[in-house]
Amino acid sequence: MPKFYKKSRLEFVRNHWGKDFSDSVQDDLNFPDLEEFFVDMMKRADWILDDQTWNDMEMNRIFCKLDRAYSMPGQQMLYNMLRTLIFDEEELKRRDRVMDYLQHNGEARDKIACLLFYLGKVEYDGAASLLFHGFPKLPDSASWANGLALAMLAALISIPFMGFGGLMMTAIMFVINTVYHQKLNARTEATMPGVQFIARMLTVAEEMGNMDIPQLDKGYLSFFRKCIKKCGIIKKKAGRLGIGGNDPIGLVEYLKILFLTEDRAFIRCLKYVEQEAPVLRVLYRKIGELDALMAMASFRRGLRRMTKPVFVPEPKYFKVENITHPLLTKGVPNSLEMTGGNVVITGSNMSGKSTFLRTLSSGAVLAQTFYTVPADSYTASFFNVLTSISPSDNLIEGKSYYMAEAEALLRMVQTLDENRTSLLMIDEIFRGTNPIERVAAASSLLSYLARHNTMVIVATHDIEITQKVADQYTSYHFSENVTKDALDFDYKLKPGVLKVPNGIRILEYLGYPQEITDEAYRETGYVGLTAAEEKQNQDQDKNTIQGEDQDE
């Protein structure tokens, strides 16, 4: 039995608890493998984050922040759970109870972590491929293994009786078995690590099943015990795979070839694995889920602010207080309440609009996956979450930016669900076309969305759009203080439409020739704003921020 709880291993898991290792994790991650496993699980999902939403929200980076899993199943299940929204509050609360237990019971957590560390993140181990994609077809010659092993044994026994003839028979059988071993190994070497990983998984399940943890018994440990009773033979047979250890002269390797020990064990093992594949698939997911929930408990430990969501039965309700983005350690908190309505946000570039959209959408996703929100409070309906924040053109497919954006918005229209509210985040709507058509198309689309079961939060530079949808959308804005010498963003959401755009002032700050900026001011009409009016606007914004700070 492996020494699961070695001192060095315990120190490792304790030192990693609650800490962010996203920089090192990102270098080692193989997202195509994670996505492949996710695709295998998609058919079991009610609502998944599509690729556009996942990429808009930079969820790969968020995943790296959350990923403190010790095993490959844990990493795969964390990715899967993060992309699959849950609409059953009881299931979310069950996950929360597991995370709470792991967060506050260090001794049990350390033991489970050591076992998961033993299981490991062996890339390309093939276990998931075997269990979820299907089993390789063994050659017909696989059935010869037992007969060849018996023939070798008979040849060896014949030596005392037949002398040289017995030696010749042994030599011939050795050659035959060596060729057989090499050919079979060539067909099965890619599968062998997967079988070994499954055996290691059963070892971990057996050890966890022996733990006395009532809080984890119903969902995990009791199943692990049942699984060992049903699949224990796989672990036993797999014990003969890869044996050899410290064998400098290769004697054990020769004996394995003589009697085809490893070949016969592998063939039997693969047969049992295939028979019990349904049970092993559940085991793979449950071990992975436990590891994923431990990773999330570790993530919770490091949050500066964290709340558990409150879900309401009414549709179209969203209230969040002092929410921050999970990737920003010093992010500026913001609050928003929406009761049956929609929101349009104005503001200049870099003022915080896009980050705010990502903050709200990631908060909703974490609420409906891991019952966790980096905020002071979160109260909302259950949502389908869709975004259109950063669609991109495609040179290979000959697709323009506007076409990509139009397709991203069309998918929102096509997936509206009158039985469940859709939370839609849209950044710079129809920015890829000319101003006249942009305002007309955007206001028409936003009006259409508002008439359905949606909560829309849209960011735009176009003040004209806010005017056209004023009856259906409440206006907020982000602003900044820009002078020729300073560029100061406060990143605080404020009520109302942005009164004084700062695009030209940013040009001044960057050092554009005054001739250009003066002419631009004349064209826009903003040049007529007096210093007193400008100061009044800044004072209003400052009072709004101070009021919010006092509420905190």
Coordinates of C-alpha atoms in Angstrom, one line a residue:
M1 CA 0.0 0.0 0.0
P2 CA 1.5 3.4 -0.9
K3 CA 2.4 5.8 1.8
F4 CA -0.3 8.3 1.1
Y5 CA 0.3 10.5 4.1
K6 CA 4.0 11.1 3.9
K7 CA 5.3 14.1 5.7
S8 CA 6.5 15.8 2.5
R9 CA 3.1 15.3 0.9
L10 CA 1.2 16.6 3.9
E11 CA 3.4 19.7 3.9
F12 CA 2.8 20.3 0.2
V13 CA -1.0 20.2 0.5
R14 CA -1.0 22.4 3.6
N15 CA 1.2 25.0 2.0
H16 CA -1.0 25.1 -1.1
W17 CA -4.3 25.5 0.7
G18 CA -6.0 28.8 0.0
K19 CA -3.3 30.1 -2.3
D20 CA -3.4 31.3 -5.9
F21 CA -1.1 29.5 -8.2
S22 CA -2.8 30.6 -11.4
D23 CA 0.4 31.7 -13.1
S24 CA 2.1 28.3 -12.8
V25 CA -1.2 26.5 -13.5
Q26 CA -1.8 28.2 -16.8
D27 CA 1.5 27.1 -18.2
D28 CA 0.7 23.4 -17.5
L29 CA -2.9 23.3 -18.6
N30 CA -4.1 21.5 -21.7
F31 CA -7.4 23.2 -22.5
P32 CA -8.1 21.0 -25.6
D33 CA -8.2 17.9 -23.3
L34 CA -10.4 19.7 -20.8
E35 CA -12.8 20.7 -23.6
E36 CA -12.9 17.2 -25.0
F37 CA -14.0 15.9 -21.6
F38 CA -16.5 18.7 -21.3
V39 CA -18.0 17.8 -24.7
D40 CA -18.5 14.2 -23.5
M41 CA -20.5 15.6 -20.6
M42 CA -22.6 18.2 -22.5
K43 CA -25.5 15.9 -23.1
R44 CA -26.2 15.8 -19.4
A45 CA -26.4 19.5 -19.1
D46 CA -29.4 21.8 -18.9
W47 CA -27.6 25.0 -19.9
I48 CA -23.9 25.4 -20.8
L49 CA -21.9 28.4 -21.4
D50 CA -21.3 28.5 -25.1
D51 CA -17.9 29.3 -26.6
Q52 CA -18.7 33.0 -27.3
T53 CA -19.8 33.6 -23.7
W54 CA -16.9 31.5 -22.3
N55 CA -14.3 33.5 -24.3
D56 CA -16.0 36.9 -23.7
M57 CA -15.8 36.4 -19.9
E58 CA -12.2 35.2 -20.2
M59 CA -13.2 32.1 -18.4
N60 CA -10.0 30.2 -19.1
R61 CA -8.2 32.8 -16.9
I62 CA -10.9 32.4 -14.2
F63 CA -10.5 28.7 -14.4
C64 CA -6.8 29.0 -13.8
K65 CA -7.5 31.1 -10.8
L66 CA -9.9 28.5 -9.4
D67 CA -7.9 25.4 -10.3
R68 CA -6.3 24.0 -7.2
A69 CA -7.2 20.4 -8.1
Y70 CA -4.7 17.7 -7.4
S71 CA -6.0 15.1 -9.9
M72 CA -6.8 15.0 -13.6
P73 CA -10.4 14.0 -12.9
G74 CA -10.6 17.0 -10.5
Q75 CA -9.3 19.4 -13.1
Q76 CA -11.7 18.0 -15.8
M77 CA -14.7 18.1 -13.5
L78 CA -13.9 21.6 -12.3
Y79 CA -13.9 22.8 -16.0
N80 CA -17.1 20.9 -16.6
M81 CA -18.9 22.3 -13.6
L82 CA -17.8 25.8 -14.3
R83 CA -19.3 25.7 -17.8
T84 CA -22.6 24.0 -16.7
L85 CA -25.1 26.2 -15.0
I86 CA -27.3 24.7 -12.3
F87 CA -31.0 25.6 -11.8
D88 CA -31.6 23.3 -8.8
E89 CA -30.9 25.2 -5.6
E90 CA -30.8 22.0 -3.5
E91 CA -27.9 20.8 -5.6
L92 CA -26.1 24.1 -5.2
K93 CA -26.6 23.9 -1.5
R94 CA -25.3 20.3 -1.4
R95 CA -22.1 21.5 -3.1
D96 CA -21.9 24.3 -0.6
R97 CA -22.1 22.0 2.3
V98 CA -19.2 19.9 0.9
M99 CA -17.1 23.0 0.4
D100 CA -17.9 24.3 3.8
Y101 CA -16.9 21.0 5.4
L102 CA -13.6 20.9 3.5
Q103 CA -12.9 24.5 4.3
H104 CA -13.3 24.1 8.0
N105 CA -12.0 20.6 8.7
G106 CA -8.3 20.7 8.0
E107 CA -7.4 17.1 9.2
A108 CA -9.9 15.4 6.9
R109 CA -9.2 17.8 4.1
D110 CA -5.4 17.1 4.2
K111 CA -5.9 13.3 4.1
I112 CA -8.3 13.6 1.1
A113 CA -5.9 16.0 -0.6
C114 CA -3.0 13.6 -0.1
L115 CA -5.0 10.8 -1.8
L116 CA -6.0 13.0 -4.7
F117 CA -2.3 14.1 -5.0
Y118 CA -1.4 10.4 -5.2
L119 CA -3.9 10.0 -8.0
G120 CA -2.3 12.8 -9.8
K121 CA -2.6 14.7 -13.1
V122 CA -1.0 12.2 -15.4
E123 CA -1.6 13.8 -18.9
Y124 CA -2.7 11.5 -21.6
D125 CA -3.3 8.7 -19.1
G126 CA -6.1 7.5 -21.3
A127 CA -8.5 6.7 -18.5
A128 CA -11.1 9.3 -19.5
S129 CA -10.7 8.2 -23.1
L130 CA -11.3 4.5 -22.2
L131 CA -14.3 5.2 -20.0
F132 CA -16.1 7.9 -22.1
H133 CA -15.0 7.2 -25.7
G134 CA -14.9 3.4 -25.8
F135 CA -12.5 0.5 -25.6
P136 CA -9.9 -0.6 -28.2
K137 CA -10.5 -3.9 -30.0
L138 CA -7.9 -6.4 -29.0
P139 CA -6.3 -8.6 -31.7
D140 CA -7.6 -12.2 -32.0
S141 CA -4.3 -13.4 -30.8
A142 CA -5.0 -12.0 -27.3
S143 CA -6.8 -15.2 -26.6
W144 CA -3.6 -17.1 -27.1
A145 CA -1.9 -15.6 -24.0
N146 CA -2.9 -18.3 -21.5
G147 CA -2.0 -21.2 -23.8
L148 CA 1.4 -19.7 -24.6
A149 CA 2.1 -19.2 -20.9
L150 CA 1.2 -22.9 -20.2
A151 CA 3.4 -24.0 -23.2
M152 CA 6.3 -22.1 -21.6
L153 CA 5.7 -23.8 -18.3
A154 CA 5.5 -27.2 -19.9
A155 CA 8.8 -26.6 -21.8
L156 CA 10.6 -25.7 -18.5
I157 CA 9.2 -28.7 -16.7
S158 CA 10.4 -30.9 -19.6
I159 CA 14.1 -29.9 -19.2
P160 CA 14.9 -32.5 -16.5
F161 CA 13.3 -35.2 -18.5
M162 CA 14.2 -34.3 -22.1
G163 CA 17.6 -32.5 -21.5
F164 CA 18.7 -30.7 -24.6
G165 CA 15.3 -31.2 -26.2
G166 CA 13.7 -29.5 -23.3
L167 CA 16.1 -26.6 -23.6
M168 CA 15.4 -26.2 -27.3
M169 CA 11.6 -26.2 -26.6
T170 CA 12.2 -23.5 -23.9
A171 CA 14.3 -21.4 -26.2
I172 CA 11.7 -21.6 -29.0
M173 CA 8.9 -20.7 -26.6
F174 CA 10.9 -17.8 -25.3
V175 CA 11.3 -16.4 -28.8
I176 CA 7.6 -17.0 -29.6
N177 CA 6.5 -15.3 -26.3
T178 CA 8.9 -12.4 -26.9
V179 CA 7.5 -11.7 -30.4
Y180 CA 3.9 -12.1 -29.0
H181 CA 4.6 -9.7 -26.2
Q182 CA 6.1 -7.1 -28.5
K183 CA 3.3 -7.3 -31.0
L184 CA 0.6 -7.2 -28.3
N185 CA 2.4 -4.3 -26.5
A186 CA 2.5 -2.3 -29.7
R187 CA -1.3 -2.6 -30.0
T188 CA -2.0 -1.9 -26.3
E189 CA 0.8 0.4 -25.0
A190 CA -1.4 3.5 -25.4
T191 CA -4.1 1.8 -23.3
M192 CA -2.0 0.5 -20.5
P193 CA -1.5 3.8 -18.6
G194 CA -5.3 4.3 -18.6
V195 CA -5.9 0.9 -17.0
Q196 CA -3.2 1.7 -14.5
F197 CA -4.8 5.0 -13.7
I198 CA -8.2 3.4 -13.2
A199 CA -6.6 0.9 -10.8
R200 CA -5.0 3.8 -8.9
M201 CA -8.4 5.5 -8.8
L202 CA -9.8 2.4 -7.2
T203 CA -7.0 2.4 -4.6
V204 CA -7.9 6.0 -3.7
A205 CA -11.6 5.2 -3.6
E206 CA -10.9 2.3 -1.2
E207 CA -8.9 4.4 1.1
M208 CA -11.5 7.2 1.1
G209 CA -14.3 4.7 1.7
N210 CA -12.5 3.6 4.9
M211 CA -12.7 7.2 6.3
D212 CA -15.3 8.0 8.9
I213 CA -16.7 11.3 7.6
P214 CA -20.6 11.4 7.8
Q215 CA -20.7 14.7 5.9
L216 CA -19.2 13.1 2.8
D217 CA -20.7 9.6 3.2
K218 CA -23.9 10.0 1.3
G219 CA -22.6 11.6 -1.8
Y220 CA -19.2 10.0 -2.1
L221 CA -17.8 7.6 0.5
S222 CA -20.7 5.1 0.5
F223 CA -20.5 4.9 -3.3
F224 CA -16.8 4.4 -3.1
R225 CA -17.3 1.4 -0.8
K226 CA -19.9 -0.1 -3.1
C227 CA -17.6 0.5 -6.1
I228 CA -14.7 -1.4 -4.5
K229 CA -16.9 -4.4 -3.8
K230 CA -18.0 -4.5 -7.4
C231 CA -14.7 -3.5 -9.1
G232 CA -12.0 -4.6 -6.6
I233 CA -10.8 -7.4 -8.9
I234 CA -9.6 -4.7 -11.3
K235 CA -7.3 -3.3 -8.7
K236 CA -6.0 -6.8 -7.8
K237 CA -5.3 -7.7 -11.4
A238 CA -3.8 -4.4 -12.2
G239 CA -1.2 -4.9 -9.4
R240 CA 0.7 -7.1 -11.9
L241 CA 1.0 -4.3 -14.4
G242 CA 4.2 -2.4 -14.5
I243 CA 5.9 -4.5 -11.7
G244 CA 9.6 -4.7 -11.7
G245 CA 10.9 -2.0 -9.4
N246 CA 14.6 -2.0 -8.6
D247 CA 15.6 -4.7 -11.1
P248 CA 19.1 -3.7 -12.5
I249 CA 19.7 -6.9 -14.5
G250 CA 16.1 -7.1 -15.9
L251 CA 15.4 -10.5 -14.4
V252 CA 11.8 -9.7 -13.6
E253 CA 11.3 -8.3 -17.1
Y254 CA 12.5 -11.6 -18.6
L255 CA 10.2 -13.6 -16.3
K256 CA 7.2 -11.4 -17.3
I257 CA 8.0 -12.2 -21.0
L258 CA 8.5 -15.9 -20.3
F259 CA 5.1 -16.3 -18.8
L260 CA 3.4 -13.3 -20.4
T261 CA 2.4 -12.2 -16.9
E262 CA 1.8 -8.6 -17.7
D263 CA 0.1 -9.4 -21.0
R264 CA -2.4 -11.8 -19.4
A265 CA -3.1 -9.4 -16.5
F266 CA -3.7 -6.5 -18.9
I267 CA -6.1 -8.6 -21.0
R268 CA -8.1 -9.7 -18.0
C269 CA -8.0 -6.2 -16.5
L270 CA -9.3 -4.5 -19.7
K271 CA -12.1 -7.1 -19.8
Y272 CA -13.2 -6.2 -16.3
V273 CA -12.9 -2.5 -16.9
E274 CA -15.1 -2.8 -19.9
Q275 CA -17.7 -4.8 -18.0
E276 CA -17.8 -2.3 -15.1
A277 CA -17.4 0.9 -17.3
P278 CA -20.8 2.4 -16.2
V279 CA -19.8 2.2 -12.5
L280 CA -16.2 3.4 -13.2
R281 CA -17.5 6.4 -15.1
V282 CA -19.6 7.5 -12.1
L283 CA -16.5 6.9 -9.9
Y284 CA -14.4 9.0 -12.1
R285 CA -16.9 11.9 -12.0
K286 CA -17.4 11.6 -8.2
I287 CA -13.7 11.6 -7.4
G288 CA -13.3 14.5 -9.8
E289 CA -16.2 16.4 -8.3
L290 CA -14.8 16.0 -4.8
D291 CA -11.5 17.4 -6.0
A292 CA -13.2 20.3 -7.8
L293 CA -15.2 21.2 -4.7
M294 CA -12.0 21.1 -2.6
A295 CA -10.4 23.5 -5.2
M296 CA -13.3 25.9 -4.9
A297 CA -13.1 25.7 -1.1
S298 CA -9.5 26.8 -1.4
F299 CA -10.5 29.6 -3.7
R300 CA -13.1 30.8 -1.2
R301 CA -10.5 30.8 1.5
G302 CA -8.5 33.5 -0.5
L303 CA -11.4 35.8 -1.3
R304 CA -11.5 39.3 0.2
R305 CA -15.3 39.4 0.1
M306 CA -17.5 36.4 -0.5
T307 CA -21.3 35.8 -0.2
K308 CA -23.6 32.9 -0.9
P309 CA -26.4 33.7 -3.4
V310 CA -30.0 34.0 -2.5
F311 CA -32.2 32.8 -5.3
V312 CA -35.8 34.2 -5.7
P313 CA -38.7 32.5 -7.5
E314 CA -39.7 35.7 -9.3
P315 CA -38.3 36.1 -12.8
K316 CA -36.3 39.1 -13.9
Y317 CA -34.7 40.1 -10.6
F318 CA -31.1 40.9 -10.1
K319 CA -29.5 42.7 -7.1
V320 CA -25.8 42.7 -6.2
E321 CA -23.9 44.7 -3.6
N322 CA -20.2 45.5 -3.9
I323 CA -19.3 42.9 -6.4
T324 CA -15.8 42.6 -7.7
H325 CA -14.2 40.6 -10.5
P326 CA -12.6 37.3 -9.3
L327 CA -9.4 38.0 -11.2
L328 CA -8.9 41.5 -9.6
T329 CA -7.3 41.4 -6.2
K330 CA -7.9 45.1 -5.8
G331 CA -11.0 45.5 -7.9
V332 CA -13.3 48.4 -7.3
P333 CA -16.7 47.1 -5.9
N334 CA -19.9 48.1 -7.6
S335 CA -23.6 47.6 -6.9
L336 CA -26.7 47.3 -9.1
E337 CA -30.3 46.4 -8.7
M338 CA -32.7 45.5 -11.5
T339 CA -36.3 44.7 -11.0
G340 CA -38.0 43.6 -14.2
G341 CA -36.1 46.2 -16.3
N342 CA -32.9 46.6 -18.3
V343 CA -29.8 48.7 -18.1
V344 CA -27.8 50.8 -20.6
I345 CA -24.3 51.9 -19.6
T346 CA -22.4 54.8 -21.2
G347 CA -18.8 55.8 -20.7
S348 CA -15.6 56.3 -22.5
N349 CA -12.9 53.7 -23.3
M350 CA -11.1 52.3 -20.3
S351 CA -13.7 53.6 -17.9
G352 CA -14.7 50.2 -16.7
K353 CA -17.8 49.2 -18.8
S354 CA -16.5 46.0 -20.2
T355 CA -15.0 44.9 -16.9
F356 CA -18.3 45.6 -15.2
L357 CA -20.2 43.4 -17.7
R358 CA -17.6 40.6 -17.1
T359 CA -17.9 41.1 -13.4
L360 CA -21.7 40.7 -13.3
S361 CA -21.7 37.7 -15.7
S362 CA -19.0 35.9 -13.9
G363 CA -20.8 36.5 -10.6
A364 CA -23.9 35.0 -12.0
V365 CA -22.0 32.0 -13.3
L366 CA -20.2 31.4 -10.0
A367 CA -23.5 31.7 -8.2
Q368 CA -25.1 29.0 -10.3
T369 CA -22.2 26.6 -10.3
F370 CA -20.4 26.9 -6.9
Y371 CA -22.9 28.9 -4.8
T372 CA -20.2 31.5 -4.4
V373 CA -20.1 35.2 -5.4
P374 CA -17.2 37.7 -4.7
A375 CA -19.6 40.3 -3.4
D376 CA -21.2 41.5 -0.1
S377 CA -24.6 40.2 -1.3
Y378 CA -26.2 38.6 -4.3
T379 CA -30.0 38.1 -4.8
A380 CA -31.3 37.1 -8.1
S381 CA -33.5 34.8 -10.3
F382 CA -32.0 31.8 -12.0
F383 CA -30.6 32.9 -15.4
N384 CA -29.5 31.6 -18.7
V385 CA -26.3 33.6 -19.3
L386 CA -25.2 34.8 -22.7
T387 CA -22.8 37.6 -23.7
S388 CA -21.5 39.5 -26.7
I389 CA -18.5 41.4 -25.4
S390 CA -15.6 40.6 -27.7
P391 CA -16.6 38.9 -30.9
S392 CA -13.7 38.8 -33.4
D393 CA -13.3 38.7 -37.1
N394 CA -12.0 35.6 -38.8
L395 CA -9.5 36.0 -41.6
I396 CA -9.6 32.3 -42.6
E397 CA -13.4 32.2 -42.9
G398 CA -13.5 35.6 -44.5
K399 CA -15.8 36.8 -41.8
S400 CA -15.8 40.5 -40.9
Y401 CA -16.0 41.9 -37.4
Y402 CA -19.5 43.2 -38.0
M403 CA -20.6 39.7 -39.3
A404 CA -19.2 38.0 -36.2
E405 CA -20.9 40.5 -34.0
A406 CA -24.2 40.2 -35.8
E407 CA -24.1 36.4 -35.5
A408 CA -23.2 36.6 -31.7
L409 CA -26.3 38.8 -31.2
L410 CA -28.5 36.7 -33.4
R411 CA -27.8 33.6 -31.2
M412 CA -29.2 35.6 -28.2
V413 CA -32.5 36.1 -30.2
Q414 CA -32.6 32.5 -31.2
T415 CA -32.1 31.1 -27.7
L416 CA -34.6 33.2 -25.8
D417 CA -36.6 31.2 -23.3
E418 CA -39.9 32.5 -22.1
N419 CA -39.8 30.1 -19.2
R420 CA -36.5 31.1 -17.8
T421 CA -35.0 34.6 -17.8
S422 CA -31.9 35.2 -20.0
L423 CA -29.2 37.5 -18.5
L424 CA -27.7 39.2 -21.6
M425 CA -24.5 41.2 -21.5
I426 CA -23.7 43.3 -24.7
D427 CA -20.7 45.5 -25.1
E428 CA -20.6 48.3 -27.8
I429 CA -23.6 47.0 -29.7
F430 CA -23.1 46.9 -33.5
R431 CA -19.9 48.8 -33.2
G432 CA -18.7 47.3 -36.5
T433 CA -21.1 49.3 -38.8
N434 CA -21.7 53.0 -39.6
P435 CA -23.3 55.3 -36.9
I436 CA -26.7 55.8 -38.6
E437 CA -27.4 52.0 -39.0
R438 CA -25.7 51.2 -35.7
V439 CA -28.2 53.4 -33.7
A440 CA -31.2 52.2 -35.7
A441 CA -30.3 48.5 -35.5
A442 CA -29.2 48.6 -31.9
S443 CA -32.3 50.4 -30.6
S444 CA -34.5 48.0 -32.5
L445 CA -32.8 44.9 -31.2
L446 CA -32.7 46.2 -27.6
S447 CA -36.4 47.0 -27.8
Y448 CA -37.1 43.5 -29.1
L449 CA -35.1 41.9 -26.3
A450 CA -36.8 44.0 -23.7
R451 CA -40.2 42.7 -24.8
H452 CA -39.1 39.1 -23.9
N453 CA -38.1 37.3 -20.8
T454 CA -34.7 39.0 -20.5
M455 CA -32.6 41.2 -18.4
V456 CA -30.3 43.1 -20.7
I457 CA -27.2 45.1 -19.6
V458 CA -25.7 46.9 -22.6
A459 CA -22.7 49.2 -22.8
T460 CA -22.4 51.8 -25.5
H461 CA -20.7 55.0 -26.6
D462 CA -23.8 56.2 -28.4
I463 CA -25.9 58.6 -26.4
E464 CA -28.5 58.4 -29.2
I465 CA -29.2 54.8 -28.3
T466 CA -29.9 55.7 -24.7
Q467 CA -32.5 58.2 -25.8
K468 CA -34.3 55.8 -28.1
V469 CA -34.6 53.1 -25.5
A470 CA -35.2 55.3 -22.5
D471 CA -38.6 53.9 -21.8
Q472 CA -37.3 50.3 -21.5
Y473 CA -33.7 50.8 -20.2
T474 CA -32.4 52.6 -17.1
S475 CA -29.2 54.6 -17.7
Y476 CA -26.0 54.4 -15.8
H477 CA -22.5 55.6 -16.6
F478 CA -18.8 55.4 -15.8
S479 CA -16.8 58.6 -15.9
E480 CA -13.3 59.8 -15.3
N481 CA -11.4 63.0 -14.7
V482 CA -9.2 63.9 -17.7
T483 CA -6.9 66.9 -18.0
K484 CA -3.9 67.6 -20.2
D485 CA -1.7 66.3 -17.4
A486 CA -3.7 63.5 -15.7
L487 CA -6.1 60.6 -16.5
D488 CA -8.0 59.5 -13.4
F489 CA -10.5 56.6 -13.5
D490 CA -12.6 55.8 -10.4
Y491 CA -14.4 52.8 -12.0
K492 CA -17.6 53.5 -10.0
L493 CA -21.0 53.0 -11.6
K494 CA -23.1 56.1 -11.4
P495 CA -26.8 56.8 -12.3
G496 CA -27.8 58.6 -15.4
V497 CA -26.3 59.1 -18.9
L498 CA -22.7 60.3 -19.3
K499 CA -23.1 64.0 -19.8
V500 CA -19.6 64.9 -21.1
P501 CA -17.8 62.3 -23.2
N502 CA -14.0 62.4 -22.7
G503 CA -12.8 61.0 -25.9
I504 CA -11.3 64.3 -27.2
R505 CA -9.8 65.0 -23.8
I506 CA -8.0 61.7 -23.9
L507 CA -6.5 62.9 -27.2
E508 CA -5.3 66.0 -25.5
Y509 CA -3.8 64.0 -22.6
L510 CA -2.0 61.9 -25.2
G511 CA -0.5 65.0 -26.8
Y512 CA -2.4 65.4 -30.0
P513 CA -1.9 68.7 -31.8
Q514 CA -4.2 71.4 -30.4
E515 CA -5.4 72.2 -33.9
I516 CA -6.9 68.7 -34.1
T517 CA -8.6 68.7 -30.7
D518 CA -9.9 72.3 -31.1
E519 CA -11.5 71.4 -34.4
A520 CA -12.9 68.2 -32.8
Y521 CA -14.5 70.2 -30.0
R522 CA -16.1 72.6 -32.4
E523 CA -17.6 69.6 -34.4
T524 CA -19.0 68.0 -31.3
G525 CA -20.4 71.1 -29.6
Y526 CA -18.9 70.1 -26.3
V527 CA -16.6 73.1 -26.5
G528 CA -19.3 75.3 -25.0
L529 CA -19.2 73.6 -21.6
T530 CA -18.1 76.2 -19.0
A531 CA -15.5 75.4 -16.3
A532 CA -18.3 75.9 -13.7
E533 CA -20.5 73.3 -15.5
E534 CA -17.6 70.9 -15.7
K535 CA -16.9 71.2 -12.0
Q536 CA -20.6 70.7 -11.2
N537 CA -20.6 67.4 -13.1
Q538 CA -17.5 66.2 -11.4
D539 CA -18.9 67.2 -8.0
Q540 CA -22.1 65.2 -8.7
D541 CA -20.0 62.1 -9.6
K542 CA -18.0 62.6 -6.4
N543 CA -21.1 62.9 -4.2
T544 CA -22.4 59.6 -5.8
I545 CA -19.2 57.8 -5.0
Q546 CA -19.1 59.1 -1.4
G547 CA -22.7 58.0 -0.8
E548 CA -21.9 54.5 -2.0
D549 CA -18.7 54.4 0.1
Q550 CA -20.8 55.3 3.2
D551 CA -23.3 52.5 2.4
E552 CA -20.3 50.1 2.4

